[in-house]
Amino acid sequence: MRQALRNLTRHYMKSILSAAIGILTVVLLVIYAGNIDGTKRQLTALPDAMEIRGAVSNLNGSQDFSLAISEERVEGIAACPEVEDQVFTVQLMTGFGEFSLEEWKANLHYFGAGINDIAGVPGLQSGEISYGEGWDESLFAEDASVCILSGQVMEQKGLKTGDEVPVTVYYYQYGQGGSGIGKVTPLIVGKKYRIAGVMDMKEYSGNIVPPDMLFPFENIREIFHETGIDFTADSASFRVKDPFRLNECKRQMNEIGFLPVARDADFSYAGNALTMTDENFINAAENLRETLSFLTGMLPFVIVIILFVGYLCSYLLIQGRRAEYATMRSVGMGWGRCFSVLVFENIMTSAAACAMVSLPVLLTGMVSVGALLFSDTVFFLSFLVGSAAALWSFHGLSVMEVLAGGD
């Protein structure tokens, strides 16, 4: 190593040239590895940037609200391990007090909704609901007999949070097989509900009339069971947990009984099809995977090029050092030691090239540590192998011919 260091100092111009070639090669490798690393990170982050949501619709896909979605399908979505953030709603008509079927037109003044998450009310924000003591947003995931009223209704009726009020609830019935026109049908009369909060929704963005009352979804479903009425939800949506397992998710949804959308099908209120917002994600994922495949597929060619550069660089730089090699051999240095000295020279210049590029790249954070280590390793090993192959040409050199010829 000492001899190699002296040789580098003595042949400093060649050493600088070799290091410069190494620096340029490492820079190009860092750019190459940075592109691979960046593509991988984009692919990994894609599910967060472009989530896939699914929604139950009718068969022709024209409507994903005001549907008749069977309880079996609702339970299938709720239990599916491939989805999360499930949102279910059921539309209701409500009124205060007790009244008969004949009196419903004069008393059903308010639209209601049973929801398991406030996302079931488009445009409603968490900060727009003021909860009473002991209550919070989690009440929608429970089955308690509580409700949230709009501030306007609270003011009209002179109510306040914590009051208990009798509520009569009607539900929408969509006819046999979900193909008829929706009509309101009695569900429960005069059931006592505790007012757990008040909402002040400012920007409703739904397709139907905004609700004045909100109830826990499971509470409304339990009432259906108690009264012996077949339960149906009006809308259902979810988020695919892992978009890269989209095919598995679709397979499970198919097992639940959902059909693909058929645009030429007749209109129906039956919620038996599924629409997925997956087109953009699939296109983006395919483009990134193609880019990553192209970049990783180039790696063997990159290694071959670096091997050639290392070989050519070392071969050209040692051509003028035949006499020096012959002198070392003539004073008793074996072939192995001479070869080691020359290899150590290349190791030092290669290490210097890696350090001169890696340090500023590491400090500025231009690429990840993994990409930088990959670049340095590929360069160091490939360049060194190419250099060793060039140095091996000295093995067959005749010392006596070199010395006699004055080379």
PDB file of N, CA, C and O in Angstrom, residues 312-382:
ATOM      1  N   LEU A 312     -10.333  -0.215 -20.065  1.00  0.00           N
ATOM      2  CA  LEU A 312      -9.697   0.693 -21.024  1.00  0.00           C
ATOM      3  C   LEU A 312      -8.883   1.755 -20.310  1.00  0.00           C
ATOM      4  O   LEU A 312      -7.753   2.072 -20.729  1.00  0.00           O
ATOM      5  N   CYS A 313      -9.452   2.292 -19.233  1.00  0.00           N
ATOM      6  CA  CYS A 313      -8.741   3.340 -18.491  1.00  0.00           C
ATOM      7  C   CYS A 313      -7.423   2.814 -17.936  1.00  0.00           C
ATOM      8  O   CYS A 313      -6.362   3.428 -18.107  1.00  0.00           O
ATOM      9  N   SER A 314      -7.471   1.653 -17.283  1.00  0.00           N
ATOM     10  CA  SER A 314      -6.252   1.079 -16.697  1.00  0.00           C
ATOM     11  C   SER A 314      -5.261   0.672 -17.777  1.00  0.00           C
ATOM     12  O   SER A 314      -4.045   0.882 -17.647  1.00  0.00           O
ATOM     13  N   TYR A 315      -5.760   0.113 -18.866  1.00  0.00           N
ATOM     14  CA  TYR A 315      -4.883  -0.345 -19.941  1.00  0.00           C
ATOM     15  C   TYR A 315      -4.094   0.811 -20.549  1.00  0.00           C
ATOM     16  O   TYR A 315      -2.886   0.713 -20.786  1.00  0.00           O
ATOM     17  N   LEU A 316      -4.800   1.924 -20.794  1.00  0.00           N
ATOM     18  CA  LEU A 316      -4.133   3.074 -21.405  1.00  0.00           C
ATOM     19  C   LEU A 316      -3.149   3.736 -20.455  1.00  0.00           C
ATOM     20  O   LEU A 316      -2.075   4.202 -20.861  1.00  0.00           O
ATOM     21  N   LEU A 317      -3.494   3.765 -19.159  1.00  0.00           N
ATOM     22  CA  LEU A 317      -2.657   4.469 -18.200  1.00  0.00           C
ATOM     23  C   LEU A 317      -1.399   3.693 -17.810  1.00  0.00           C
ATOM     24  O   LEU A 317      -0.424   4.285 -17.350  1.00  0.00           O
ATOM     25  N   ILE A 318      -1.408   2.376 -17.980  1.00  0.00           N
ATOM     26  CA  ILE A 318      -0.229   1.594 -17.569  1.00  0.00           C
ATOM     27  C   ILE A 318       0.712   1.282 -18.728  1.00  0.00           C
ATOM     28  O   ILE A 318       1.771   0.676 -18.517  1.00  0.00           O
ATOM     29  N   GLN A 319       0.314   1.680 -19.924  1.00  0.00           N
ATOM     30  CA  GLN A 319       1.171   1.341 -21.063  1.00  0.00           C
ATOM     31  C   GLN A 319       2.548   1.978 -20.969  1.00  0.00           C
ATOM     32  O   GLN A 319       3.541   1.420 -21.417  1.00  0.00           O
ATOM     33  N   GLY A 320       2.640   3.135 -20.375  1.00  0.00           N
ATOM     34  CA  GLY A 320       3.943   3.800 -20.250  1.00  0.00           C
ATOM     35  C   GLY A 320       4.727   3.365 -19.028  1.00  0.00           C
ATOM     36  O   GLY A 320       5.765   3.968 -18.713  1.00  0.00           O
ATOM     37  N   ARG A 321       4.231   2.359 -18.314  1.00  0.00           N
ATOM     38  CA  ARG A 321       4.887   1.960 -17.069  1.00  0.00           C
ATOM     39  C   ARG A 321       5.476   0.548 -17.175  1.00  0.00           C
ATOM     40  O   ARG A 321       5.695  -0.119 -16.163  1.00  0.00           O
ATOM     41  N   ARG A 322       5.740   0.081 -18.393  1.00  0.00           N
ATOM     42  CA  ARG A 322       6.322  -1.243 -18.578  1.00  0.00           C
ATOM     43  C   ARG A 322       7.709  -1.321 -17.924  1.00  0.00           C
ATOM     44  O   ARG A 322       8.052  -2.313 -17.264  1.00  0.00           O
ATOM     45  N   ALA A 323       8.514  -0.276 -18.149  1.00  0.00           N
ATOM     46  CA  ALA A 323       9.874  -0.280 -17.584  1.00  0.00           C
ATOM     47  C   ALA A 323       9.822  -0.282 -16.064  1.00  0.00           C
ATOM     48  O   ALA A 323      10.637  -0.942 -15.397  1.00  0.00           O
ATOM     49  N   GLU A 324       8.885   0.457 -15.501  1.00  0.00           N
ATOM     50  CA  GLU A 324       8.733   0.487 -14.039  1.00  0.00           C
ATOM     51  C   GLU A 324       8.381  -0.895 -13.504  1.00  0.00           C
ATOM     52  O   GLU A 324       8.921  -1.344 -12.485  1.00  0.00           O
ATOM     53  N   TYR A 325       7.484  -1.582 -14.222  1.00  0.00           N
ATOM     54  CA  TYR A 325       7.103  -2.934 -13.804  1.00  0.00           C
ATOM     55  C   TYR A 325       8.296  -3.876 -13.909  1.00  0.00           C
ATOM     56  O   TYR A 325       8.555  -4.686 -12.998  1.00  0.00           O
ATOM     57  N   ALA A 326       9.022  -3.763 -15.020  1.00  0.00           N
ATOM     58  CA  ALA A 326      10.176  -4.633 -15.221  1.00  0.00           C
ATOM     59  C   ALA A 326      11.240  -4.387 -14.158  1.00  0.00           C
ATOM     60  O   ALA A 326      11.899  -5.322 -13.675  1.00  0.00           O
ATOM     61  N   THR A 327      11.420  -3.120 -13.766  1.00  0.00           N
ATOM     62  CA  THR A 327      12.394  -2.795 -12.721  1.00  0.00           C
ATOM     63  C   THR A 327      11.998  -3.415 -11.393  1.00  0.00           C
ATOM     64  O   THR A 327      12.829  -3.968 -10.663  1.00  0.00           O
ATOM     65  N   MET A 328      10.697  -3.334 -11.046  1.00  0.00           N
ATOM     66  CA  MET A 328      10.239  -3.938  -9.798  1.00  0.00           C
ATOM     67  C   MET A 328      10.470  -5.431  -9.807  1.00  0.00           C
ATOM     68  O   MET A 328      10.865  -6.034  -8.794  1.00  0.00           O
ATOM     69  N   ARG A 329      10.239  -6.086 -10.942  1.00  0.00           N
ATOM     70  CA  ARG A 329      10.451  -7.523 -11.032  1.00  0.00           C
ATOM     71  C   ARG A 329      11.936  -7.870 -10.935  1.00  0.00           C
ATOM     72  O   ARG A 329      12.308  -8.876 -10.326  1.00  0.00           O
ATOM     73  N   SER A 330      12.772  -7.004 -11.531  1.00  0.00           N
ATOM     74  CA  SER A 330      14.208  -7.306 -11.571  1.00  0.00           C
ATOM     75  C   SER A 330      14.871  -7.186 -10.206  1.00  0.00           C
ATOM     76  O   SER A 330      15.924  -7.781  -9.975  1.00  0.00           O
ATOM     77  N   VAL A 331      14.283  -6.415  -9.296  1.00  0.00           N
ATOM     78  CA  VAL A 331      14.867  -6.253  -7.957  1.00  0.00           C
ATOM     79  C   VAL A 331      14.297  -7.266  -6.980  1.00  0.00           C
ATOM     80  O   VAL A 331      14.497  -7.165  -5.763  1.00  0.00           O
ATOM     81  N   GLY A 332      13.534  -8.225  -7.505  1.00  0.00           N
ATOM     82  CA  GLY A 332      13.100  -9.333  -6.667  1.00  0.00           C
ATOM     83  C   GLY A 332      11.630  -9.336  -6.278  1.00  0.00           C
ATOM     84  O   GLY A 332      11.190 -10.241  -5.551  1.00  0.00           O
ATOM     85  N   MET A 333      10.836  -8.381  -6.705  1.00  0.00           N
ATOM     86  CA  MET A 333       9.406  -8.391  -6.382  1.00  0.00           C
ATOM     87  C   MET A 333       8.705  -9.439  -7.250  1.00  0.00           C
ATOM     88  O   MET A 333       8.888  -9.467  -8.465  1.00  0.00           O
ATOM     89  N   GLY A 334       7.931 -10.282  -6.607  1.00  0.00           N
ATOM     90  CA  GLY A 334       7.211 -11.305  -7.353  1.00  0.00           C
ATOM     91  C   GLY A 334       6.066 -10.721  -8.154  1.00  0.00           C
ATOM     92  O   GLY A 334       5.633  -9.583  -7.958  1.00  0.00           O
ATOM     93  N   TRP A 335       5.553 -11.551  -9.077  1.00  0.00           N
ATOM     94  CA  TRP A 335       4.439 -11.103  -9.903  1.00  0.00           C
ATOM     95  C   TRP A 335       3.226 -10.724  -9.051  1.00  0.00           C
ATOM     96  O   TRP A 335       2.589  -9.691  -9.267  1.00  0.00           O
ATOM     97  N   GLY A 336       2.924 -11.522  -8.056  1.00  0.00           N
ATOM     98  CA  GLY A 336       1.759 -11.254  -7.219  1.00  0.00           C
ATOM     99  C   GLY A 336       1.856  -9.932  -6.499  1.00  0.00           C
ATOM    100  O   GLY A 336       0.886  -9.177  -6.411  1.00  0.00           O
ATOM    101  N   ARG A 337       3.080  -9.619  -5.977  1.00  0.00           N
ATOM    102  CA  ARG A 337       3.235  -8.357  -5.263  1.00  0.00           C
ATOM    103  C   ARG A 337       3.151  -7.172  -6.206  1.00  0.00           C
ATOM    104  O   ARG A 337       2.555  -6.142  -5.865  1.00  0.00           O
ATOM    105  N   CYS A 338       3.756  -7.308  -7.372  1.00  0.00           N
ATOM    106  CA  CYS A 338       3.655  -6.223  -8.364  1.00  0.00           C
ATOM    107  C   CYS A 338       2.200  -5.983  -8.762  1.00  0.00           C
ATOM    108  O   CYS A 338       1.740  -4.837  -8.870  1.00  0.00           O
ATOM    109  N   PHE A 339       1.501  -7.076  -8.991  1.00  0.00           N
ATOM    110  CA  PHE A 339       0.078  -6.966  -9.357  1.00  0.00           C
ATOM    111  C   PHE A 339      -0.703  -6.285  -8.230  1.00  0.00           C
ATOM    112  O   PHE A 339      -1.560  -5.435  -8.483  1.00  0.00           O
ATOM    113  N   SER A 340      -0.405  -6.656  -6.979  1.00  0.00           N
ATOM    114  CA  SER A 340      -1.111  -6.068  -5.836  1.00  0.00           C
ATOM    115  C   SER A 340      -0.868  -4.575  -5.743  1.00  0.00           C
ATOM    116  O   SER A 340      -1.784  -3.792  -5.440  1.00  0.00           O
ATOM    117  N   VAL A 341       0.379  -4.154  -5.992  1.00  0.00           N
ATOM    118  CA  VAL A 341       0.705  -2.721  -5.936  1.00  0.00           C
ATOM    119  C   VAL A 341      -0.133  -1.944  -6.953  1.00  0.00           C
ATOM    120  O   VAL A 341      -0.728  -0.911  -6.646  1.00  0.00           O
ATOM    121  N   LEU A 342      -0.179  -2.476  -8.174  1.00  0.00           N
ATOM    122  CA  LEU A 342      -0.935  -1.799  -9.231  1.00  0.00           C
ATOM    123  C   LEU A 342      -2.438  -1.805  -8.934  1.00  0.00           C
ATOM    124  O   LEU A 342      -3.141  -0.826  -9.195  1.00  0.00           O
ATOM    125  N   VAL A 343      -2.932  -2.913  -8.365  1.00  0.00           N
ATOM    126  CA  VAL A 343      -4.352  -2.983  -8.015  1.00  0.00           C
ATOM    127  C   VAL A 343      -4.682  -1.992  -6.908  1.00  0.00           C
ATOM    128  O   VAL A 343      -5.718  -1.325  -6.936  1.00  0.00           O
ATOM    129  N   PHE A 344      -3.781  -1.903  -5.913  1.00  0.00           N
ATOM    130  CA  PHE A 344      -4.017  -0.956  -4.820  1.00  0.00           C
ATOM    131  C   PHE A 344      -4.057   0.476  -5.319  1.00  0.00           C
ATOM    132  O   PHE A 344      -4.777   1.326  -4.774  1.00  0.00           O
ATOM    133  N   GLU A 345      -3.282   0.779  -6.347  1.00  0.00           N
ATOM    134  CA  GLU A 345      -3.362   2.120  -6.936  1.00  0.00           C
ATOM    135  C   GLU A 345      -4.776   2.394  -7.451  1.00  0.00           C
ATOM    136  O   GLU A 345      -5.346   3.472  -7.232  1.00  0.00           O
ATOM    137  N   ASN A 346      -5.339   1.406  -8.147  1.00  0.00           N
ATOM    138  CA  ASN A 346      -6.699   1.570  -8.670  1.00  0.00           C
ATOM    139  C   ASN A 346      -7.747   1.601  -7.555  1.00  0.00           C
ATOM    140  O   ASN A 346      -8.742   2.318  -7.642  1.00  0.00           O
ATOM    141  N   ILE A 347      -7.501   0.815  -6.493  1.00  0.00           N
ATOM    142  CA  ILE A 347      -8.430   0.846  -5.360  1.00  0.00           C
ATOM    143  C   ILE A 347      -8.468   2.240  -4.743  1.00  0.00           C
ATOM    144  O   ILE A 347      -9.533   2.777  -4.428  1.00  0.00           O
ATOM    145  N   MET A 348      -7.285   2.855  -4.588  1.00  0.00           N
ATOM    146  CA  MET A 348      -7.216   4.182  -3.971  1.00  0.00           C
ATOM    147  C   MET A 348      -7.885   5.247  -4.826  1.00  0.00           C
ATOM    148  O   MET A 348      -8.627   6.093  -4.330  1.00  0.00           O
ATOM    149  N   THR A 349      -7.617   5.207  -6.145  1.00  0.00           N
ATOM    150  CA  THR A 349      -8.240   6.211  -7.021  1.00  0.00           C
ATOM    151  C   THR A 349      -9.756   5.997  -7.103  1.00  0.00           C
ATOM    152  O   THR A 349     -10.533   6.963  -7.123  1.00  0.00           O
ATOM    153  N   SER A 350     -10.184   4.728  -7.107  1.00  0.00           N
ATOM    154  CA  SER A 350     -11.620   4.439  -7.158  1.00  0.00           C
ATOM    155  C   SER A 350     -12.306   4.887  -5.870  1.00  0.00           C
ATOM    156  O   SER A 350     -13.393   5.483  -5.890  1.00  0.00           O
ATOM    157  N   ALA A 351     -11.652   4.611  -4.733  1.00  0.00           N
ATOM    158  CA  ALA A 351     -12.212   5.029  -3.444  1.00  0.00           C
ATOM    159  C   ALA A 351     -12.286   6.549  -3.354  1.00  0.00           C
ATOM    160  O   ALA A 351     -13.264   7.116  -2.839  1.00  0.00           O
ATOM    161  N   ALA A 352     -11.253   7.225  -3.865  1.00  0.00           N
ATOM    162  CA  ALA A 352     -11.262   8.689  -3.849  1.00  0.00           C
ATOM    163  C   ALA A 352     -12.398   9.239  -4.714  1.00  0.00           C
ATOM    164  O   ALA A 352     -13.083  10.204  -4.336  1.00  0.00           O
ATOM    165  N   ALA A 353     -12.603   8.621  -5.877  1.00  0.00           N
ATOM    166  CA  ALA A 353     -13.694   9.058  -6.763  1.00  0.00           C
ATOM    167  C   ALA A 353     -15.042   8.880  -6.075  1.00  0.00           C
ATOM    168  O   ALA A 353     -15.905   9.778  -6.119  1.00  0.00           O
ATOM    169  N   CYS A 354     -15.233   7.737  -5.411  1.00  0.00           N
ATOM    170  CA  CYS A 354     -16.499   7.488  -4.697  1.00  0.00           C
ATOM    171  C   CYS A 354     -16.702   8.516  -3.587  1.00  0.00           C
ATOM    172  O   CYS A 354     -17.803   9.054  -3.413  1.00  0.00           O
ATOM    173  N   ALA A 355     -15.628   8.799  -2.836  1.00  0.00           N
ATOM    174  CA  ALA A 355     -15.737   9.729  -1.715  1.00  0.00           C
ATOM    175  C   ALA A 355     -16.047  11.144  -2.190  1.00  0.00           C
ATOM    176  O   ALA A 355     -16.868  11.855  -1.587  1.00  0.00           O
ATOM    177  N   MET A 356     -15.410  11.574  -3.271  1.00  0.00           N
ATOM    178  CA  MET A 356     -15.596  12.938  -3.756  1.00  0.00           C
ATOM    179  C   MET A 356     -17.008  13.175  -4.278  1.00  0.00           C
ATOM    180  O   MET A 356     -17.494  14.311  -4.273  1.00  0.00           O
ATOM    181  N   VAL A 357     -17.661  12.110  -4.745  1.00  0.00           N
ATOM    182  CA  VAL A 357     -19.048  12.248  -5.212  1.00  0.00           C
ATOM    183  C   VAL A 357     -20.022  12.005  -4.068  1.00  0.00           C
ATOM    184  O   VAL A 357     -21.009  12.738  -3.893  1.00  0.00           O
ATOM    185  N   SER A 358     -19.748  10.989  -3.263  1.00  0.00           N
ATOM    186  CA  SER A 358     -20.712  10.553  -2.245  1.00  0.00           C
ATOM    187  C   SER A 358     -20.907  11.584  -1.136  1.00  0.00           C
ATOM    188  O   SER A 358     -22.024  11.772  -0.656  1.00  0.00           O
ATOM    189  N   LEU A 359     -19.818  12.224  -0.717  1.00  0.00           N
ATOM    190  CA  LEU A 359     -19.915  13.154   0.407  1.00  0.00           C
ATOM    191  C   LEU A 359     -20.884  14.303   0.129  1.00  0.00           C
ATOM    192  O   LEU A 359     -21.810  14.540   0.913  1.00  0.00           O
ATOM    193  N   PRO A 360     -20.725  15.056  -0.977  1.00  0.00           N
ATOM    194  CA  PRO A 360     -21.698  16.133  -1.229  1.00  0.00           C
ATOM    195  C   PRO A 360     -23.106  15.618  -1.503  1.00  0.00           C
ATOM    196  O   PRO A 360     -24.093  16.248  -1.114  1.00  0.00           O
ATOM    197  N   VAL A 361     -23.214  14.463  -2.169  1.00  0.00           N
ATOM    198  CA  VAL A 361     -24.536  13.894  -2.429  1.00  0.00           C
ATOM    199  C   VAL A 361     -25.215  13.516  -1.117  1.00  0.00           C
ATOM    200  O   VAL A 361     -26.412  13.756  -0.912  1.00  0.00           O
ATOM    201  N   LEU A 362     -24.444  12.935  -0.192  1.00  0.00           N
ATOM    202  CA  LEU A 362     -25.000  12.528   1.101  1.00  0.00           C
ATOM    203  C   LEU A 362     -25.412  13.742   1.927  1.00  0.00           C
ATOM    204  O   LEU A 362     -26.469  13.733   2.586  1.00  0.00           O
ATOM    205  N   LEU A 363     -24.596  14.793   1.910  1.00  0.00           N
ATOM    206  CA  LEU A 363     -24.891  15.991   2.702  1.00  0.00           C
ATOM    207  C   LEU A 363     -26.115  16.742   2.164  1.00  0.00           C
ATOM    208  O   LEU A 363     -26.883  17.320   2.922  1.00  0.00           O
ATOM    209  N   THR A 364     -26.279  16.745   0.857  1.00  0.00           N
ATOM    210  CA  THR A 364     -27.414  17.471   0.259  1.00  0.00           C
ATOM    211  C   THR A 364     -28.678  16.618   0.191  1.00  0.00           C
ATOM    212  O   THR A 364     -29.759  17.145  -0.059  1.00  0.00           O
ATOM    213  N   GLY A 365     -28.533  15.302   0.404  1.00  0.00           N
ATOM    214  CA  GLY A 365     -29.711  14.429   0.367  1.00  0.00           C
ATOM    215  C   GLY A 365     -30.315  14.293  -1.012  1.00  0.00           C
ATOM    216  O   GLY A 365     -31.529  14.107  -1.138  1.00  0.00           O
ATOM    217  N   MET A 366     -29.509  14.386  -2.035  1.00  0.00           N
ATOM    218  CA  MET A 366     -30.014  14.309  -3.406  1.00  0.00           C
ATOM    219  C   MET A 366     -30.641  12.948  -3.697  1.00  0.00           C
ATOM    220  O   MET A 366     -31.641  12.866  -4.410  1.00  0.00           O
ATOM    221  N   VAL A 367     -30.053  11.887  -3.174  1.00  0.00           N
ATOM    222  CA  VAL A 367     -30.614  10.549  -3.320  1.00  0.00           C
ATOM    223  C   VAL A 367     -30.546   9.862  -1.962  1.00  0.00           C
ATOM    224  O   VAL A 367     -29.875  10.331  -1.042  1.00  0.00           O
ATOM    225  N   SER A 368     -31.221   8.750  -1.835  1.00  0.00           N
ATOM    226  CA  SER A 368     -31.231   8.025  -0.573  1.00  0.00           C
ATOM    227  C   SER A 368     -29.871   7.357  -0.337  1.00  0.00           C
ATOM    228  O   SER A 368     -29.079   7.170  -1.264  1.00  0.00           O
ATOM    229  N   VAL A 369     -29.637   6.999   0.926  1.00  0.00           N
ATOM    230  CA  VAL A 369     -28.380   6.325   1.277  1.00  0.00           C
ATOM    231  C   VAL A 369     -28.272   4.990   0.541  1.00  0.00           C
ATOM    232  O   VAL A 369     -27.201   4.606   0.077  1.00  0.00           O
ATOM    233  N   GLY A 370     -29.394   4.296   0.417  1.00  0.00           N
ATOM    234  CA  GLY A 370     -29.384   3.016  -0.283  1.00  0.00           C
ATOM    235  C   GLY A 370     -28.976   3.158  -1.736  1.00  0.00           C
ATOM    236  O   GLY A 370     -28.184   2.353  -2.247  1.00  0.00           O
ATOM    237  N   ALA A 371     -29.527   4.188  -2.412  1.00  0.00           N
ATOM    238  CA  ALA A 371     -29.163   4.406  -3.816  1.00  0.00           C
ATOM    239  C   ALA A 371     -27.704   4.794  -3.949  1.00  0.00           C
ATOM    240  O   ALA A 371     -27.011   4.375  -4.895  1.00  0.00           O
ATOM    241  N   LEU A 372     -27.195   5.562  -2.983  1.00  0.00           N
ATOM    242  CA  LEU A 372     -25.794   5.978  -3.026  1.00  0.00           C
ATOM    243  C   LEU A 372     -24.862   4.783  -2.816  1.00  0.00           C
ATOM    244  O   LEU A 372     -23.861   4.618  -3.530  1.00  0.00           O
ATOM    245  N   LEU A 373     -25.186   3.931  -1.853  1.00  0.00           N
ATOM    246  CA  LEU A 373     -24.380   2.733  -1.617  1.00  0.00           C
ATOM    247  C   LEU A 373     -24.412   1.805  -2.830  1.00  0.00           C
ATOM    248  O   LEU A 373     -23.393   1.195  -3.184  1.00  0.00           O
ATOM    249  N   PHE A 374     -25.578   1.703  -3.446  1.00  0.00           N
ATOM    250  CA  PHE A 374     -25.702   0.884  -4.654  1.00  0.00           C
ATOM    251  C   PHE A 374     -24.780   1.414  -5.749  1.00  0.00           C
ATOM    252  O   PHE A 374     -24.057   0.640  -6.407  1.00  0.00           O
ATOM    253  N   SER A 375     -24.787   2.728  -5.954  1.00  0.00           N
ATOM    254  CA  SER A 375     -23.955   3.343  -6.998  1.00  0.00           C
ATOM    255  C   SER A 375     -22.473   3.102  -6.725  1.00  0.00           C
ATOM    256  O   SER A 375     -21.712   2.700  -7.618  1.00  0.00           O
ATOM    257  N   ASP A 376     -22.059   3.362  -5.465  1.00  0.00           N
ATOM    258  CA  ASP A 376     -20.647   3.197  -5.118  1.00  0.00           C
ATOM    259  C   ASP A 376     -20.207   1.738  -5.255  1.00  0.00           C
ATOM    260  O   ASP A 376     -19.100   1.447  -5.753  1.00  0.00           O
ATOM    261  N   THR A 377     -21.050   0.823  -4.822  1.00  0.00           N
ATOM    262  CA  THR A 377     -20.689  -0.597  -4.871  1.00  0.00           C
ATOM    263  C   THR A 377     -20.553  -1.085  -6.303  1.00  0.00           C
ATOM    264  O   THR A 377     -19.585  -1.775  -6.660  1.00  0.00           O
ATOM    265  N   VAL A 378     -21.539  -0.743  -7.143  1.00  0.00           N
ATOM    266  CA  VAL A 378     -21.499  -1.167  -8.540  1.00  0.00           C
ATOM    267  C   VAL A 378     -20.266  -0.586  -9.235  1.00  0.00           C
ATOM    268  O   VAL A 378     -19.547  -1.298  -9.959  1.00  0.00           O
ATOM    269  N   PHE A 379     -20.006   0.699  -8.996  1.00  0.00           N
ATOM    270  CA  PHE A 379     -18.832   1.314  -9.630  1.00  0.00           C
ATOM    271  C   PHE A 379     -17.541   0.681  -9.129  1.00  0.00           C
ATOM    272  O   PHE A 379     -16.681   0.272  -9.927  1.00  0.00           O
ATOM    273  N   PHE A 380     -17.408   0.586  -7.801  1.00  0.00           N
ATOM    274  CA  PHE A 380     -16.151   0.125  -7.218  1.00  0.00           C
ATOM    275  C   PHE A 380     -15.806  -1.283  -7.687  1.00  0.00           C
ATOM    276  O   PHE A 380     -14.676  -1.547  -8.133  1.00  0.00           O
ATOM    277  N   LEU A 381     -16.766  -2.188  -7.603  1.00  0.00           N
ATOM    278  CA  LEU A 381     -16.487  -3.577  -7.970  1.00  0.00           C
ATOM    279  C   LEU A 381     -16.283  -3.727  -9.476  1.00  0.00           C
ATOM    280  O   LEU A 381     -15.337  -4.390  -9.925  1.00  0.00           O
ATOM    281  N   SER A 382     -17.161  -3.096 -10.274  1.00  0.00           N
ATOM    282  CA  SER A 382     -17.063  -3.240 -11.729  1.00  0.00           C
ATOM    283  C   SER A 382     -15.792  -2.594 -12.258  1.00  0.00           C
ATOM    284  O   SER A 382     -15.071  -3.173 -13.094  1.00  0.00           O
TER     285      SER A 382
END
